[in-house]
Amino acid sequence: GNTDYNLRPKEEADVLRKNDLKVIESGNPHIIEEIKINPDGSIITYLSQKVPFYDENDNIMGILGISFDITDRKKKEDELEATFHTVLS
C-alpha cells in the first residue's frame, strides 16, 4: 500500500511520478537516470528502465521497472569530464 510519497521526500517522489506518467501516457518504454538523496546528503544514481504493463484487454494498468545502481559509474564519468575540460583549458 505504499507509494513513492511514503518512501521518499516529496521532491524526489514528484520526479519519480513524472517519469512513471511518461511511460503510462506514451505507452512507450523509457530508460532514465533517477537519483535518491540519502539522509546524510549522499546521492545514489540509478539507471531505470520502465515499460508499460498491460491487462488482458491491452489497457495500460501500470508500469514495470528495473533499476541498477550506477553511482560509481557516474562518479567516474564526472571525474573524466572534469579531467577532459582541464586538459582543454
PDB file of C-alpha atoms in Angstrom:
ATOM      1  CA  GLY A   1       0.000   0.000   0.000  1.00  0.00           C
ATOM      2  CA  ASN A   2       2.996   2.355  -0.020  1.00  0.00           C
ATOM      3  CA  THR A   3       3.649   4.914  -2.738  1.00  0.00           C
ATOM      4  CA  ASP A   4       6.778   6.836  -3.663  1.00  0.00           C
ATOM      5  CA  TYR A   5       5.432   9.597  -1.420  1.00  0.00           C
ATOM      6  CA  ASN A   6       5.567   7.288   1.624  1.00  0.00           C
ATOM      7  CA  LEU A   7       9.126   6.240   0.851  1.00  0.00           C
ATOM      8  CA  ARG A   8      10.838   9.369  -0.471  1.00  0.00           C
ATOM      9  CA  PRO A   9      10.816  13.132   0.101  1.00  0.00           C
ATOM     10  CA  LYS A  10       8.129  14.914  -1.921  1.00  0.00           C
ATOM     11  CA  GLU A  11      10.576  16.420  -4.419  1.00  0.00           C
ATOM     12  CA  GLU A  12      12.052  13.005  -5.275  1.00  0.00           C
ATOM     13  CA  ALA A  13       8.640  11.341  -5.353  1.00  0.00           C
ATOM     14  CA  ASP A  14       7.360  14.046  -7.737  1.00  0.00           C
ATOM     15  CA  VAL A  15      10.187  13.271 -10.189  1.00  0.00           C
ATOM     16  CA  LEU A  16       9.585   9.517  -9.978  1.00  0.00           C
ATOM     17  CA  ARG A  17       5.864  10.028 -10.539  1.00  0.00           C
ATOM     18  CA  LYS A  18       6.544  12.288 -13.533  1.00  0.00           C
ATOM     19  CA  ASN A  19       8.829   9.619 -15.042  1.00  0.00           C
ATOM     20  CA  ASP A  20       6.209   6.922 -14.473  1.00  0.00           C
ATOM     21  CA  LEU A  21       3.488   9.043 -16.083  1.00  0.00           C
ATOM     22  CA  LYS A  22       5.631   9.470 -19.217  1.00  0.00           C
ATOM     23  CA  VAL A  23       5.535   5.698 -19.664  1.00  0.00           C
ATOM     24  CA  ILE A  24       1.813   5.435 -18.920  1.00  0.00           C
ATOM     25  CA  GLU A  25       0.808   8.349 -21.153  1.00  0.00           C
ATOM     26  CA  SER A  26       3.039   7.436 -24.097  1.00  0.00           C
ATOM     27  CA  GLY A  27       2.748   3.662 -23.903  1.00  0.00           C
ATOM     28  CA  ASN A  28       6.469   3.545 -24.661  1.00  0.00           C
ATOM     29  CA  PRO A  29       9.367   2.214 -22.593  1.00  0.00           C
ATOM     30  CA  HIS A  30      11.747   4.763 -21.077  1.00  0.00           C
ATOM     31  CA  ILE A  31      15.306   4.497 -19.826  1.00  0.00           C
ATOM     32  CA  ILE A  32      16.189   7.289 -17.425  1.00  0.00           C
ATOM     33  CA  GLU A  33      18.622   8.190 -14.686  1.00  0.00           C
ATOM     34  CA  GLU A  34      16.979   8.720 -11.309  1.00  0.00           C
ATOM     35  CA  ILE A  35      18.532   9.816  -8.045  1.00  0.00           C
ATOM     36  CA  LYS A  36      17.969   9.139  -4.387  1.00  0.00           C
ATOM     37  CA  ILE A  37      19.295  11.531  -1.776  1.00  0.00           C
ATOM     38  CA  ASN A  38      20.161   9.798   1.487  1.00  0.00           C
ATOM     39  CA  PRO A  39      19.605  11.464   4.870  1.00  0.00           C
ATOM     40  CA  ASP A  40      23.382  12.069   5.100  1.00  0.00           C
ATOM     41  CA  GLY A  41      23.254  14.018   1.821  1.00  0.00           C
ATOM     42  CA  SER A  42      24.965  11.377  -0.301  1.00  0.00           C
ATOM     43  CA  ILE A  43      23.418  10.714  -3.692  1.00  0.00           C
ATOM     44  CA  ILE A  44      22.725   7.362  -5.305  1.00  0.00           C
ATOM     45  CA  THR A  45      22.163   7.352  -9.068  1.00  0.00           C
ATOM     46  CA  TYR A  46      20.048   4.654 -10.683  1.00  0.00           C
ATOM     47  CA  LEU A  47      19.603   3.759 -14.327  1.00  0.00           C
ATOM     48  CA  SER A  48      15.945   2.762 -14.554  1.00  0.00           C
ATOM     49  CA  GLN A  49      14.118   1.048 -17.380  1.00  0.00           C
ATOM     50  CA  LYS A  50      10.350   1.390 -17.190  1.00  0.00           C
ATOM     51  CA  VAL A  51       7.836  -0.253 -19.502  1.00  0.00           C
ATOM     52  CA  PRO A  52       4.034  -0.184 -19.643  1.00  0.00           C
ATOM     53  CA  PHE A  53       2.198  -3.124 -18.058  1.00  0.00           C
ATOM     54  CA  TYR A  54      -0.960  -4.171 -19.923  1.00  0.00           C
ATOM     55  CA  ASP A  55      -4.068  -6.053 -18.813  1.00  0.00           C
ATOM     56  CA  GLU A  56      -5.757  -8.775 -20.880  1.00  0.00           C
ATOM     57  CA  ASN A  57      -7.593  -6.088 -22.919  1.00  0.00           C
ATOM     58  CA  ASP A  58      -4.365  -4.259 -23.855  1.00  0.00           C
ATOM     59  CA  ASN A  59      -5.105  -1.375 -21.470  1.00  0.00           C
ATOM     60  CA  ILE A  60      -2.158   0.035 -19.562  1.00  0.00           C
ATOM     61  CA  MET A  61      -2.711  -0.757 -15.904  1.00  0.00           C
ATOM     62  CA  GLY A  62       0.677   0.292 -14.580  1.00  0.00           C
ATOM     63  CA  ILE A  63       4.380   0.038 -15.221  1.00  0.00           C
ATOM     64  CA  LEU A  64       7.132  -2.473 -14.675  1.00  0.00           C
ATOM     65  CA  GLY A  65      10.556  -1.193 -13.842  1.00  0.00           C
ATOM     66  CA  ILE A  66      14.047  -2.309 -13.024  1.00  0.00           C
ATOM     67  CA  SER A  67      16.794  -0.088 -11.683  1.00  0.00           C
ATOM     68  CA  PHE A  68      20.547  -0.511 -11.418  1.00  0.00           C
ATOM     69  CA  ASP A  69      22.813   1.446  -9.087  1.00  0.00           C
ATOM     70  CA  ILE A  70      25.239   3.337 -11.351  1.00  0.00           C
ATOM     71  CA  THR A  71      26.623   5.696  -8.703  1.00  0.00           C
ATOM     72  CA  ASP A  72      30.237   4.594  -9.132  1.00  0.00           C
ATOM     73  CA  ARG A  73      29.989   4.861 -12.921  1.00  0.00           C
ATOM     74  CA  LYS A  74      28.538   8.395 -12.672  1.00  0.00           C
ATOM     75  CA  LYS A  75      31.366   9.465 -10.347  1.00  0.00           C
ATOM     76  CA  LYS A  76      33.948   8.145 -12.834  1.00  0.00           C
ATOM     77  CA  GLU A  77      32.183   9.896 -15.727  1.00  0.00           C
ATOM     78  CA  ASP A  78      32.214  13.181 -13.783  1.00  0.00           C
ATOM     79  CA  GLU A  79      35.921  12.744 -12.997  1.00  0.00           C
ATOM     80  CA  LEU A  80      36.735  12.024 -16.647  1.00  0.00           C
ATOM     81  CA  GLU A  81      34.707  15.012 -17.818  1.00  0.00           C
ATOM     82  CA  ALA A  82      36.463  17.301 -15.326  1.00  0.00           C
ATOM     83  CA  THR A  83      39.845  15.976 -16.470  1.00  0.00           C
ATOM     84  CA  PHE A  84      38.882  16.448 -20.110  1.00  0.00           C
ATOM     85  CA  HIS A  85      37.835  20.064 -19.528  1.00  0.00           C
ATOM     86  CA  THR A  86      41.023  20.752 -17.558  1.00  0.00           C
ATOM     87  CA  VAL A  87      43.172  19.386 -20.390  1.00  0.00           C
ATOM     88  CA  LEU A  88      41.351  21.542 -22.956  1.00  0.00           C
ATOM     89  CA  SER A  89      41.661  24.711 -20.880  1.00  0.00           C
TER      90      SER A  89
END
